[in-house]
XYZ file of C-alpha atoms in Angstrom:
99
model
C -0.096 0.006 0.097
C 2.578 2.383 0.934
C 5.215 0.684 -1.462
C 5.599 4.197 -3.561
C 7.212 5.599 -0.293
C 8.565 3.117 1.201
C 10.929 1.818 -1.716
C 12.573 5.156 -2.536
C 13.063 6.035 1.262
C 14.343 2.599 2.029
C 16.861 2.947 -1.330
C 17.771 6.437 0.215
C 18.678 5.156 3.649
C 20.642 2.167 1.784
C 22.542 4.768 -0.214
C 23.212 6.830 3.285
C 24.556 3.844 4.964
C 26.740 2.789 2.228
C 28.076 6.242 2.217
C 29.177 6.293 5.978
C 32.277 5.174 6.071
C 31.789 3.614 9.291
C 28.577 1.710 8.158
C 25.906 2.563 10.947
C 22.385 2.383 10.519
C 21.594 4.196 13.394
C 23.278 7.169 12.025
C 21.884 6.864 8.960
C 18.467 6.885 10.112
C 19.287 10.116 12.102
C 20.730 11.638 8.992
C 17.694 10.367 6.689
C 15.258 12.000 9.520
C 17.443 15.132 9.200
C 17.093 15.592 5.289
C 13.551 14.475 5.546
C 12.437 17.325 7.963
C 14.584 20.068 6.210
C 12.900 19.331 2.969
C 9.490 19.737 4.662
C 10.690 22.689 6.781
C 8.814 24.953 4.230
C 5.496 23.103 4.358
C 5.719 23.392 8.279
C 6.477 27.027 8.039
C 3.295 27.512 5.708
C 1.510 25.481 8.139
C 2.333 27.853 11.172
C 1.652 30.751 9.143
C -2.051 29.250 8.340
C -2.593 28.609 12.242
C -1.514 31.694 13.236
C -3.746 33.525 10.787
C -6.708 31.452 11.525
C -5.905 32.176 15.217
C -6.153 36.149 14.399
C -9.610 35.820 12.913
C -11.178 33.604 15.336
C -13.330 36.429 17.040
C -14.526 37.432 14.061
C -15.408 34.062 13.015
C -17.256 33.457 16.099
C -19.293 36.773 15.452
C -20.293 35.500 12.317
C -21.218 32.015 13.910
C -23.251 33.562 16.183
C -24.849 36.074 13.585
C -25.782 32.919 11.078
C -26.311 30.242 13.484
C -29.471 29.368 11.856
C -28.275 29.866 7.924
C -25.469 27.488 7.174
C -25.409 28.774 3.488
C -24.902 32.474 4.446
C -22.423 31.380 7.259
C -20.453 29.427 4.987
C -20.585 32.382 2.204
C -19.429 35.085 5.239
C -16.698 32.512 6.350
C -15.282 32.349 2.701
C -15.309 35.781 2.213
C -13.385 36.321 5.582
C -10.892 33.456 4.338
C -10.318 35.254 0.980
C -10.019 38.913 2.785
C -7.187 37.717 4.965
C -5.524 35.200 2.086
C -6.267 32.195 4.262
C -6.615 28.627 2.616
C -8.723 26.879 5.247
C -7.198 23.591 3.953
C -3.599 25.069 3.944
C -2.728 23.848 7.027
C -3.278 20.218 6.734
C -1.058 18.579 3.955
C 2.119 18.760 6.123
C -0.109 16.835 8.473
C -0.517 14.132 5.949
C 3.139 13.833 5.157
């Protein structure tokens, strides 16, 4: 099921192991982890920014929820407008969690 991820990571781990002169899988795993975390750093930064922006507009969101508690369609419309005004993608912070 996860072969498309497992094989490349396994081969890269084996490559790191072979490159190390003292052949230590523990250090190879640590290096692989550092490399992967470094590659994903821009996504983590984007997630952090998205989360902080969502926190900033939280009071406005609560006011909208109270105002339109019986009308979900208008609530969704105004929420999307609020997201658009503040350049927020509501799903923007989810990608790093999936990776």
